[in-house]
């Protein structure tokens, strides 16, 4: 698992345990009520004066009623929804850390299950005893939520400090995450394809590669997390072309049922359209007036983007996730790999095929 994926888990857990979430506020109210009533009951039991004993007992009962009344103002549907969301995030984290020690996550998950069971019982029955049990589970859960939130924030800050990046005003970043396991050859090929595509766009846009090199910020393997920085407008165009090509492949596959139905002519036409659109958006008109140059650039970019994206059913481009449904992934991998360079033919020099 890459540190990008790890950081995603941390970000999700910080979010679902936020002090602003309905669940956190609800658990806090219940936990505080439990602590207060427990303290009051201790005072009641330690009182030797019968009148004082009765008075404190009545006060405790009234406090209990107030706490319950306050708790009932919370939207139960939202509370249930957020409990389920926390459980899902923890399950995802446990799955990725299946071979690692996860005692805290496991304990957190179990306590959440206990709280959820008590919550269901309280909503179904409504008796005071069920509410007391719910308060007790909240008393155990709240400090775990607080500890988790503080711990995960601390780890995230540590990861950010470990990877300082000099950000220049004239640059933009591109982050790509491929979830499939990668071979050495595959990683090298993807790195080269990003570099080659960037250089091709620099040539089209008359941007100096020496003055604006593509800088490698981070690369992690297993799956693959690749982060680069380069000339802002070139990176913007490269990002858009990657997004459009990914969407094109996955959309055509989902409609046709298999990527083999994507003919070379269809891919060639779409790649040419994408590049022309992006150049027009950027206000770069010279290549649009030179058909041979435009077609050669589109061919180069098509080869590089195919190398980058073929066989990858799950791709994250910056913060946007593109994925093929799980049942179709194996077929998608097999079929799109047939599009890899070596089979790609150049464009005809004339738009009319001559």
mmCIF file of C-alpha atoms in Angstrom:
data_model
loop_
_atom_site.group_PDB
_atom_site.id
_atom_site.type_symbol
_atom_site.label_atom_id
_atom_site.label_comp_id
_atom_site.label_asym_id
_atom_site.label_seq_id
_atom_site.Cartn_x
_atom_site.Cartn_y
_atom_site.Cartn_z
ATOM 1 C CA UNK A 1 0.000 0.000 0.000
ATOM 2 C CA UNK A 2 1.351 3.427 -0.959
ATOM 3 C CA UNK A 3 1.574 6.284 1.524
ATOM 4 C CA UNK A 4 -1.009 8.002 -0.705
ATOM 5 C CA UNK A 5 -3.498 5.242 0.105
ATOM 6 C CA UNK A 6 -2.473 5.346 3.757
ATOM 7 C CA UNK A 7 -3.012 9.104 3.810
ATOM 8 C CA UNK A 8 -6.452 8.585 2.265
ATOM 9 C CA UNK A 9 -7.380 6.331 5.181
ATOM 10 C CA UNK A 10 -6.111 8.899 7.665
ATOM 11 C CA UNK A 11 -8.016 11.708 5.974
ATOM 12 C CA UNK A 12 -11.237 9.678 5.963
ATOM 13 C CA UNK A 13 -10.885 8.737 9.630
ATOM 14 C CA UNK A 14 -10.164 12.322 10.670
ATOM 15 C CA UNK A 15 -13.266 13.392 8.756
ATOM 16 C CA UNK A 16 -15.637 10.789 10.208
ATOM 17 C CA UNK A 17 -14.433 11.440 13.780
ATOM 18 C CA UNK A 18 -14.519 15.232 13.369
ATOM 19 C CA UNK A 19 -15.759 17.259 16.333
ATOM 20 C CA UNK A 20 -18.311 18.770 13.931
ATOM 21 C CA UNK A 21 -19.928 15.445 13.029
ATOM 22 C CA UNK A 22 -23.355 14.604 14.430
ATOM 23 C CA UNK A 23 -22.035 11.272 15.712
ATOM 24 C CA UNK A 24 -19.169 12.837 17.675
ATOM 25 C CA UNK A 25 -21.483 15.402 19.272
ATOM 26 C CA UNK A 26 -24.028 12.709 20.125
ATOM 27 C CA UNK A 27 -21.440 10.393 21.660
ATOM 28 C CA UNK A 28 -19.975 13.318 23.626
ATOM 29 C CA UNK A 29 -23.380 14.208 25.123
ATOM 30 C CA UNK A 30 -23.999 10.595 26.142
ATOM 31 C CA UNK A 31 -20.495 10.127 27.557
ATOM 32 C CA UNK A 32 -20.674 13.369 29.534
ATOM 33 C CA UNK A 33 -24.084 12.368 30.850
ATOM 34 C CA UNK A 34 -22.787 8.980 31.932
ATOM 35 C CA UNK A 35 -19.829 10.525 33.751
ATOM 36 C CA UNK A 36 -22.022 13.098 35.488
ATOM 37 C CA UNK A 37 -24.669 10.628 36.586
ATOM 38 C CA UNK A 38 -22.046 8.136 37.770
ATOM 39 C CA UNK A 39 -20.476 10.880 39.870
ATOM 40 C CA UNK A 40 -23.870 11.881 41.288
ATOM 41 C CA UNK A 41 -24.749 8.271 42.099
ATOM 42 C CA UNK A 42 -21.485 7.937 43.992
ATOM 43 C CA UNK A 43 -22.457 10.983 46.049
ATOM 44 C CA UNK A 44 -25.918 9.543 46.655
ATOM 45 C CA UNK A 45 -24.531 6.217 47.856
ATOM 46 C CA UNK A 46 -22.005 7.901 50.121
ATOM 47 C CA UNK A 47 -24.616 10.125 51.778
ATOM 48 C CA UNK A 48 -25.589 9.058 55.316
ATOM 49 C CA UNK A 49 -28.277 11.693 55.746
ATOM 50 C CA UNK A 50 -31.599 10.198 54.650
ATOM 51 C CA UNK A 51 -33.058 13.559 53.594
ATOM 52 C CA UNK A 52 -29.930 14.434 51.639
ATOM 53 C CA UNK A 53 -29.945 10.930 50.149
ATOM 54 C CA UNK A 54 -33.503 11.394 48.839
ATOM 55 C CA UNK A 55 -32.716 14.873 47.541
ATOM 56 C CA UNK A 56 -29.636 13.734 45.628
ATOM 57 C CA UNK A 57 -31.474 10.710 44.287
ATOM 58 C CA UNK A 58 -34.219 12.944 42.919
ATOM 59 C CA UNK A 59 -31.653 15.342 41.433
ATOM 60 C CA UNK A 60 -29.918 12.445 39.707
ATOM 61 C CA UNK A 61 -33.182 11.185 38.230
ATOM 62 C CA UNK A 62 -33.966 14.671 36.929
ATOM 63 C CA UNK A 63 -30.500 14.968 35.410
ATOM 64 C CA UNK A 64 -30.930 11.605 33.724
ATOM 65 C CA UNK A 65 -34.233 12.766 32.245
ATOM 66 C CA UNK A 66 -32.592 15.979 30.980
ATOM 67 C CA UNK A 67 -29.724 14.103 29.359
ATOM 68 C CA UNK A 68 -32.140 11.739 27.652
ATOM 69 C CA UNK A 69 -34.317 14.615 26.475
ATOM 70 C CA UNK A 70 -31.251 16.326 25.005
ATOM 71 C CA UNK A 71 -30.093 13.112 23.309
ATOM 72 C CA UNK A 72 -33.491 12.674 21.674
ATOM 73 C CA UNK A 73 -33.073 15.986 19.814
ATOM 74 C CA UNK A 74 -30.377 14.406 17.625
ATOM 75 C CA UNK A 75 -31.385 13.014 14.196
ATOM 76 C CA UNK A 76 -31.138 9.266 14.697
ATOM 77 C CA UNK A 77 -30.994 8.545 10.987
ATOM 78 C CA UNK A 78 -27.870 10.676 10.655
ATOM 79 C CA UNK A 79 -26.304 9.092 13.750
ATOM 80 C CA UNK A 80 -26.829 5.591 12.319
ATOM 81 C CA UNK A 81 -25.498 6.711 8.939
ATOM 82 C CA UNK A 82 -22.311 8.129 10.456
ATOM 83 C CA UNK A 83 -21.703 5.059 12.631
ATOM 84 C CA UNK A 84 -21.938 2.885 9.527
ATOM 85 C CA UNK A 85 -19.563 5.224 7.675
ATOM 86 C CA UNK A 86 -16.944 4.993 10.441
ATOM 87 C CA UNK A 87 -17.266 1.200 10.390
ATOM 88 C CA UNK A 88 -16.746 1.168 6.616
ATOM 89 C CA UNK A 89 -13.625 3.324 6.858
ATOM 90 C CA UNK A 90 -12.182 1.114 9.595
ATOM 91 C CA UNK A 91 -12.974 -2.025 7.574
ATOM 92 C CA UNK A 92 -11.172 -0.583 4.534
ATOM 93 C CA UNK A 93 -8.168 0.249 6.673
ATOM 94 C CA UNK A 94 -8.110 -3.215 8.269
ATOM 95 C CA UNK A 95 -8.283 -4.796 4.813
ATOM 96 C CA UNK A 96 -5.252 -2.851 3.595
ATOM 97 C CA UNK A 97 -3.381 -3.594 6.824
ATOM 98 C CA UNK A 98 -4.310 -7.286 6.889
ATOM 99 C CA UNK A 99 -0.686 -8.321 7.442
ATOM 100 C CA UNK A 100 0.132 -5.630 9.995
ATOM 101 C CA UNK A 101 -0.589 -5.140 13.663
ATOM 102 C CA UNK A 102 -3.894 -3.317 13.964
ATOM 103 C CA UNK A 103 -4.775 -3.731 17.654
ATOM 104 C CA UNK A 104 -6.036 -0.181 18.061
ATOM 105 C CA UNK A 105 -8.137 -0.254 14.887
ATOM 106 C CA UNK A 106 -9.569 -3.629 15.923
ATOM 107 C CA UNK A 107 -10.432 -2.372 19.417
ATOM 108 C CA UNK A 108 -11.963 0.785 17.958
ATOM 109 C CA UNK A 109 -14.048 -1.294 15.546
ATOM 110 C CA UNK A 110 -15.288 -3.588 18.326
ATOM 111 C CA UNK A 111 -16.273 -0.680 20.545
ATOM 112 C CA UNK A 112 -18.130 0.861 17.632
ATOM 113 C CA UNK A 113 -20.012 -2.425 17.151
ATOM 114 C CA UNK A 114 -20.962 -2.455 20.841
ATOM 115 C CA UNK A 115 -22.182 1.134 20.620
ATOM 116 C CA UNK A 116 -24.159 0.373 17.463
ATOM 117 C CA UNK A 117 -25.848 -2.634 19.097
ATOM 118 C CA UNK A 118 -26.761 -0.555 22.156
ATOM 119 C CA UNK A 119 -28.085 2.211 19.905
ATOM 120 C CA UNK A 120 -30.313 -0.222 18.020
ATOM 121 C CA UNK A 121 -31.629 -1.671 21.283
ATOM 122 C CA UNK A 122 -32.357 1.776 22.667
ATOM 123 C CA UNK A 123 -34.221 2.888 19.544
ATOM 124 C CA UNK A 124 -36.254 -0.339 19.425
ATOM 125 C CA UNK A 125 -37.098 -0.545 23.123
ATOM 126 C CA UNK A 126 -36.784 2.905 24.588
ATOM 127 C CA UNK A 127 -36.503 1.728 28.196
ATOM 128 C CA UNK A 128 -34.338 3.653 30.647
ATOM 129 C CA UNK A 129 -32.083 0.632 31.103
ATOM 130 C CA UNK A 130 -31.362 0.516 27.369
ATOM 131 C CA UNK A 131 -30.479 4.213 27.423
ATOM 132 C CA UNK A 132 -28.151 3.671 30.388
ATOM 133 C CA UNK A 133 -26.391 0.900 28.427
ATOM 134 C CA UNK A 134 -26.062 3.255 25.462
ATOM 135 C CA UNK A 135 -24.538 5.943 27.692
ATOM 136 C CA UNK A 136 -22.053 3.428 29.058
ATOM 137 C CA UNK A 137 -20.968 2.385 25.547
ATOM 138 C CA UNK A 138 -20.600 6.056 24.607
ATOM 139 C CA UNK A 139 -18.451 6.539 27.708
ATOM 140 C CA UNK A 140 -16.061 3.880 26.339
ATOM 141 C CA UNK A 141 -16.280 5.010 22.705
ATOM 142 C CA UNK A 142 -15.725 8.755 23.073
ATOM 143 C CA UNK A 143 -12.106 8.636 24.328
ATOM 144 C CA UNK A 144 -11.264 6.181 21.534
ATOM 145 C CA UNK A 145 -12.702 8.587 18.955
ATOM 146 C CA UNK A 146 -10.723 11.453 20.461
ATOM 147 C CA UNK A 147 -7.505 9.433 20.553
ATOM 148 C CA UNK A 148 -8.012 8.230 16.978
ATOM 149 C CA UNK A 149 -8.620 11.738 15.670
ATOM 150 C CA UNK A 150 -5.542 13.170 17.415
ATOM 151 C CA UNK A 151 -3.351 10.215 16.409
ATOM 152 C CA UNK A 152 -4.366 10.289 12.759
ATOM 153 C CA UNK A 153 -3.864 14.054 12.526
ATOM 154 C CA UNK A 154 -0.405 13.716 14.032
ATOM 155 C CA UNK A 155 0.575 10.983 11.556
ATOM 156 C CA UNK A 156 -0.731 13.049 8.631
ATOM 157 C CA UNK A 157 1.324 16.049 9.707
ATOM 158 C CA UNK A 158 4.358 13.783 9.957
ATOM 159 C CA UNK A 159 3.828 12.516 6.405
ATOM 160 C CA UNK A 160 3.475 16.064 5.090
ATOM 161 C CA UNK A 161 6.687 17.214 6.782
ATOM 162 C CA UNK A 162 8.548 14.154 5.490
ATOM 163 C CA UNK A 163 7.762 15.075 1.894
ATOM 164 C CA UNK A 164 8.354 18.839 1.557
ATOM 165 C CA UNK A 165 7.830 20.073 -1.991
ATOM 166 C CA UNK A 166 9.047 23.354 -3.404
ATOM 167 C CA UNK A 167 6.056 24.854 -5.173
ATOM 168 C CA UNK A 168 6.769 27.427 -7.856
ATOM 169 C CA UNK A 169 4.209 29.994 -8.949
ATOM 170 C CA UNK A 170 4.460 29.015 -12.617
ATOM 171 C CA UNK A 171 4.031 25.287 -11.954
ATOM 172 C CA UNK A 172 1.159 22.892 -11.383
ATOM 173 C CA UNK A 173 1.104 19.358 -10.040
ATOM 174 C CA UNK A 174 -0.237 16.070 -11.334
ATOM 175 C CA UNK A 175 -0.752 13.020 -9.130
ATOM 176 C CA UNK A 176 -1.617 9.614 -10.582
ATOM 177 C CA UNK A 177 -2.498 6.513 -8.594
ATOM 178 C CA UNK A 178 -2.834 3.088 -10.203
ATOM 179 C CA UNK A 179 -4.287 0.488 -7.840
ATOM 180 C CA UNK A 180 -3.181 -2.599 -9.786
ATOM 181 C CA UNK A 181 0.134 -4.268 -8.777
ATOM 182 C CA UNK A 182 2.974 -3.024 -10.964
ATOM 183 C CA UNK A 183 6.012 -4.731 -12.476
ATOM 184 C CA UNK A 184 9.371 -2.981 -12.727
ATOM 185 C CA UNK A 185 8.941 -2.751 -16.495
ATOM 186 C CA UNK A 186 5.442 -1.344 -16.083
ATOM 187 C CA UNK A 187 6.556 1.365 -13.647
ATOM 188 C CA UNK A 188 9.425 2.438 -15.907
ATOM 189 C CA UNK A 189 7.071 2.486 -18.889
ATOM 190 C CA UNK A 190 4.545 4.700 -17.131
ATOM 191 C CA UNK A 191 7.229 7.116 -15.921
ATOM 192 C CA UNK A 192 8.577 7.383 -19.456
ATOM 193 C CA UNK A 193 5.106 7.860 -20.938
ATOM 194 C CA UNK A 194 4.330 10.796 -18.633
ATOM 195 C CA UNK A 195 7.695 12.384 -19.432
ATOM 196 C CA UNK A 196 7.287 11.859 -23.183
ATOM 197 C CA UNK A 197 3.736 13.212 -23.218
ATOM 198 C CA UNK A 198 4.833 16.283 -21.247
ATOM 199 C CA UNK A 199 7.699 16.951 -23.655
ATOM 200 C CA UNK A 200 5.414 16.577 -26.684
ATOM 201 C CA UNK A 201 3.003 19.143 -25.267
ATOM 202 C CA UNK A 202 5.895 21.475 -24.443
ATOM 203 C CA UNK A 203 6.968 21.337 -28.098
ATOM 204 C CA UNK A 204 3.451 22.084 -29.318
ATOM 205 C CA UNK A 205 3.090 24.992 -26.892
ATOM 206 C CA UNK A 206 6.641 26.278 -27.478
ATOM 207 C CA UNK A 207 7.574 25.878 -23.812
ATOM 208 C CA UNK A 208 11.257 25.306 -23.046
ATOM 209 C CA UNK A 209 11.820 21.889 -21.481
ATOM 210 C CA UNK A 210 15.132 23.143 -20.070
ATOM 211 C CA UNK A 211 13.457 26.070 -18.323
ATOM 212 C CA UNK A 212 10.409 24.048 -17.294
ATOM 213 C CA UNK A 213 11.449 20.412 -16.776
ATOM 214 C CA UNK A 214 8.987 17.877 -15.466
ATOM 215 C CA UNK A 215 10.011 17.380 -11.830
ATOM 216 C CA UNK A 216 9.431 14.049 -10.120
ATOM 217 C CA UNK A 217 8.011 14.812 -6.681
ATOM 218 C CA UNK A 218 7.264 11.279 -5.558
ATOM 219 C CA UNK A 219 6.999 7.748 -6.824
ATOM 220 C CA UNK A 220 5.930 4.734 -4.759
ATOM 221 C CA UNK A 221 5.432 1.244 -6.059
ATOM 222 C CA UNK A 222 3.525 -1.882 -5.156
ATOM 223 C CA UNK A 223 0.548 -0.312 -6.704
ATOM 224 C CA UNK A 224 1.833 2.965 -8.180
ATOM 225 C CA UNK A 225 1.628 6.522 -6.884
ATOM 226 C CA UNK A 226 3.279 9.036 -9.177
ATOM 227 C CA UNK A 227 3.455 12.768 -8.431
ATOM 228 C CA UNK A 228 5.077 15.327 -10.750
ATOM 229 C CA UNK A 229 5.257 19.095 -11.213
ATOM 230 C CA UNK A 230 5.831 21.102 -14.366
ATOM 231 C CA UNK A 231 4.822 24.138 -16.406
ATOM 232 C CA UNK A 232 1.319 25.053 -15.231
ATOM 233 C CA UNK A 233 -0.445 25.228 -18.600
ATOM 234 C CA UNK A 234 1.298 22.139 -19.973
ATOM 235 C CA UNK A 235 0.440 20.106 -16.867
ATOM 236 C CA UNK A 236 -3.144 21.348 -17.022
ATOM 237 C CA UNK A 237 -3.422 20.157 -20.617
ATOM 238 C CA UNK A 238 -1.722 16.835 -19.852
ATOM 239 C CA UNK A 239 -4.075 16.258 -16.915
ATOM 240 C CA UNK A 240 -7.120 16.974 -19.053
ATOM 241 C CA UNK A 241 -5.926 14.652 -21.834
ATOM 242 C CA UNK A 242 -5.338 11.843 -19.319
ATOM 243 C CA UNK A 243 -8.803 12.355 -17.839
ATOM 244 C CA UNK A 244 -10.451 12.413 -21.250
ATOM 245 C CA UNK A 245 -8.619 9.315 -22.473
ATOM 246 C CA UNK A 246 -9.427 7.414 -19.269
ATOM 247 C CA UNK A 247 -13.095 8.357 -19.508
ATOM 248 C CA UNK A 248 -13.139 7.411 -23.189
ATOM 249 C CA UNK A 249 -11.696 3.935 -22.587
ATOM 250 C CA UNK A 250 -13.898 3.140 -19.604
ATOM 251 C CA UNK A 251 -17.038 4.570 -21.196
ATOM 252 C CA UNK A 252 -16.569 2.705 -24.461
ATOM 253 C CA UNK A 253 -15.863 -0.489 -22.564
ATOM 254 C CA UNK A 254 -18.969 -0.189 -20.403
ATOM 255 C CA UNK A 255 -21.165 0.452 -23.439
ATOM 256 C CA UNK A 256 -19.689 -2.077 -25.830
ATOM 257 C CA UNK A 257 -18.911 -4.708 -23.224
ATOM 258 C CA UNK A 258 -15.316 -5.169 -24.265
ATOM 259 C CA UNK A 259 -12.489 -2.885 -25.292
ATOM 260 C CA UNK A 260 -11.822 -4.963 -28.431
ATOM 261 C CA UNK A 261 -14.767 -3.113 -29.966
ATOM 262 C CA UNK A 262 -12.719 0.104 -29.845
ATOM 263 C CA UNK A 263 -11.201 0.266 -33.309
ATOM 264 C CA UNK A 264 -7.943 2.004 -34.134
ATOM 265 C CA UNK A 265 -9.852 4.490 -36.244
ATOM 266 C CA UNK A 266 -12.140 5.401 -33.331
ATOM 267 C CA UNK A 267 -9.200 5.861 -30.966
ATOM 268 C CA UNK A 268 -7.267 7.871 -33.535
ATOM 269 C CA UNK A 269 -10.196 10.171 -34.215
ATOM 270 C CA UNK A 270 -10.932 10.692 -30.523
ATOM 271 C CA UNK A 271 -7.274 11.391 -29.698
ATOM 272 C CA UNK A 272 -7.064 13.959 -32.474
ATOM 273 C CA UNK A 273 -10.279 15.639 -31.314
ATOM 274 C CA UNK A 274 -9.091 15.731 -27.690
ATOM 275 C CA UNK A 275 -5.769 17.326 -28.589
ATOM 276 C CA UNK A 276 -7.343 19.885 -30.925
ATOM 277 C CA UNK A 277 -9.886 20.826 -28.243
ATOM 278 C CA UNK A 278 -7.209 21.302 -25.597
ATOM 279 C CA UNK A 279 -4.999 23.398 -27.868
ATOM 280 C CA UNK A 280 -7.956 25.586 -28.740
ATOM 281 C CA UNK A 281 -8.836 26.026 -25.055
ATOM 282 C CA UNK A 282 -5.226 27.036 -24.352
ATOM 283 C CA UNK A 283 -5.230 29.468 -27.274
ATOM 284 C CA UNK A 284 -2.405 27.634 -29.067
ATOM 285 C CA UNK A 285 -3.373 27.970 -32.725
ATOM 286 C CA UNK A 286 -0.189 27.234 -34.704
ATOM 287 C CA UNK A 287 -0.419 23.398 -34.489
ATOM 288 C CA UNK A 288 -4.087 23.558 -35.496
ATOM 289 C CA UNK A 289 -3.051 25.093 -38.798
ATOM 290 C CA UNK A 290 -0.464 22.380 -39.546
ATOM 291 C CA UNK A 291 -2.281 19.091 -40.131
ATOM 292 C CA UNK A 292 0.841 16.925 -40.335
ATOM 293 C CA UNK A 293 2.251 18.320 -37.075
ATOM 294 C CA UNK A 294 -1.089 17.962 -35.315
ATOM 295 C CA UNK A 295 -1.544 14.348 -36.411
ATOM 296 C CA UNK A 296 2.002 13.380 -35.478
ATOM 297 C CA UNK A 297 1.587 14.933 -32.027
ATOM 298 C CA UNK A 298 -1.762 13.181 -31.561
ATOM 299 C CA UNK A 299 -0.157 9.856 -32.523
ATOM 300 C CA UNK A 300 2.673 10.363 -30.026
ATOM 301 C CA UNK A 301 0.266 11.301 -27.247
ATOM 302 C CA UNK A 302 -2.021 8.384 -28.101
ATOM 303 C CA UNK A 303 0.889 5.956 -27.743
ATOM 304 C CA UNK A 304 2.034 7.457 -24.452
ATOM 305 C CA UNK A 305 -1.436 7.624 -22.906
ATOM 306 C CA UNK A 306 -2.173 4.067 -24.000
ATOM 307 C CA UNK A 307 1.059 2.913 -22.321
ATOM 308 C CA UNK A 308 0.038 4.839 -19.223
ATOM 309 C CA UNK A 309 -3.595 3.761 -18.973
ATOM 310 C CA UNK A 310 -4.156 0.421 -20.741
ATOM 311 C CA UNK A 311 -4.767 -2.438 -18.319
ATOM 312 C CA UNK A 312 -5.621 -0.055 -15.471
ATOM 313 C CA UNK A 313 -9.266 -0.398 -14.355
ATOM 314 C CA UNK A 314 -8.775 1.865 -11.313
ATOM 315 C CA UNK A 315 -7.046 5.187 -11.857
ATOM 316 C CA UNK A 316 -6.999 8.284 -9.674
ATOM 317 C CA UNK A 317 -6.090 11.532 -11.403
ATOM 318 C CA UNK A 318 -5.360 14.066 -8.687
ATOM 319 C CA UNK A 319 -8.450 13.657 -6.488
ATOM 320 C CA UNK A 320 -10.774 12.205 -9.135
ATOM 321 C CA UNK A 321 -11.326 8.438 -9.185
ATOM 322 C CA UNK A 322 -12.025 6.570 -12.430
ATOM 323 C CA UNK A 323 -12.899 2.889 -12.120
ATOM 324 C CA UNK A 324 -14.470 0.033 -14.001
ATOM 325 C CA UNK A 325 -17.045 -1.988 -12.076
ATOM 326 C CA UNK A 326 -15.445 -4.909 -10.274
ATOM 327 C CA UNK A 327 -17.170 -7.663 -12.252
ATOM 328 C CA UNK A 328 -15.764 -6.312 -15.531
ATOM 329 C CA UNK A 329 -12.220 -5.478 -14.432
ATOM 330 C CA UNK A 330 -10.485 -8.698 -15.455
ATOM 331 C CA UNK A 331 -11.915 -8.513 -18.959
ATOM 332 C CA UNK A 332 -11.134 -4.785 -19.165
ATOM 333 C CA UNK A 333 -7.491 -5.426 -18.262
ATOM 334 C CA UNK A 334 -7.141 -8.176 -20.856
ATOM 335 C CA UNK A 335 -8.833 -6.263 -23.658
ATOM 336 C CA UNK A 336 -7.272 -2.829 -23.142
ATOM 337 C CA UNK A 337 -3.776 -4.315 -23.003
ATOM 338 C CA UNK A 338 -4.303 -5.294 -26.630
ATOM 339 C CA UNK A 339 -4.202 -1.572 -27.388
ATOM 340 C CA UNK A 340 -0.621 -1.229 -26.174
ATOM 341 C CA UNK A 341 1.921 0.373 -28.580
ATOM 342 C CA UNK A 342 3.297 -1.863 -31.298
ATOM 343 C CA UNK A 343 -0.144 -2.279 -32.810
ATOM 344 C CA UNK A 344 -0.810 1.464 -33.202
ATOM 345 C CA UNK A 345 -0.719 2.685 -36.781
ATOM 346 C CA UNK A 346 0.062 6.274 -37.837
ATOM 347 C CA UNK A 347 -2.612 8.649 -39.069
ATOM 348 C CA UNK A 348 -3.098 9.046 -42.804
ATOM 349 C CA UNK A 349 -1.615 12.374 -43.893
ATOM 350 C CA UNK A 350 -4.904 13.604 -45.305
ATOM 351 C CA UNK A 351 -8.137 13.994 -43.370
ATOM 352 C CA UNK A 352 -9.819 12.230 -46.307
ATOM 353 C CA UNK A 353 -7.657 9.122 -45.941
ATOM 354 C CA UNK A 354 -5.402 9.716 -48.963
#
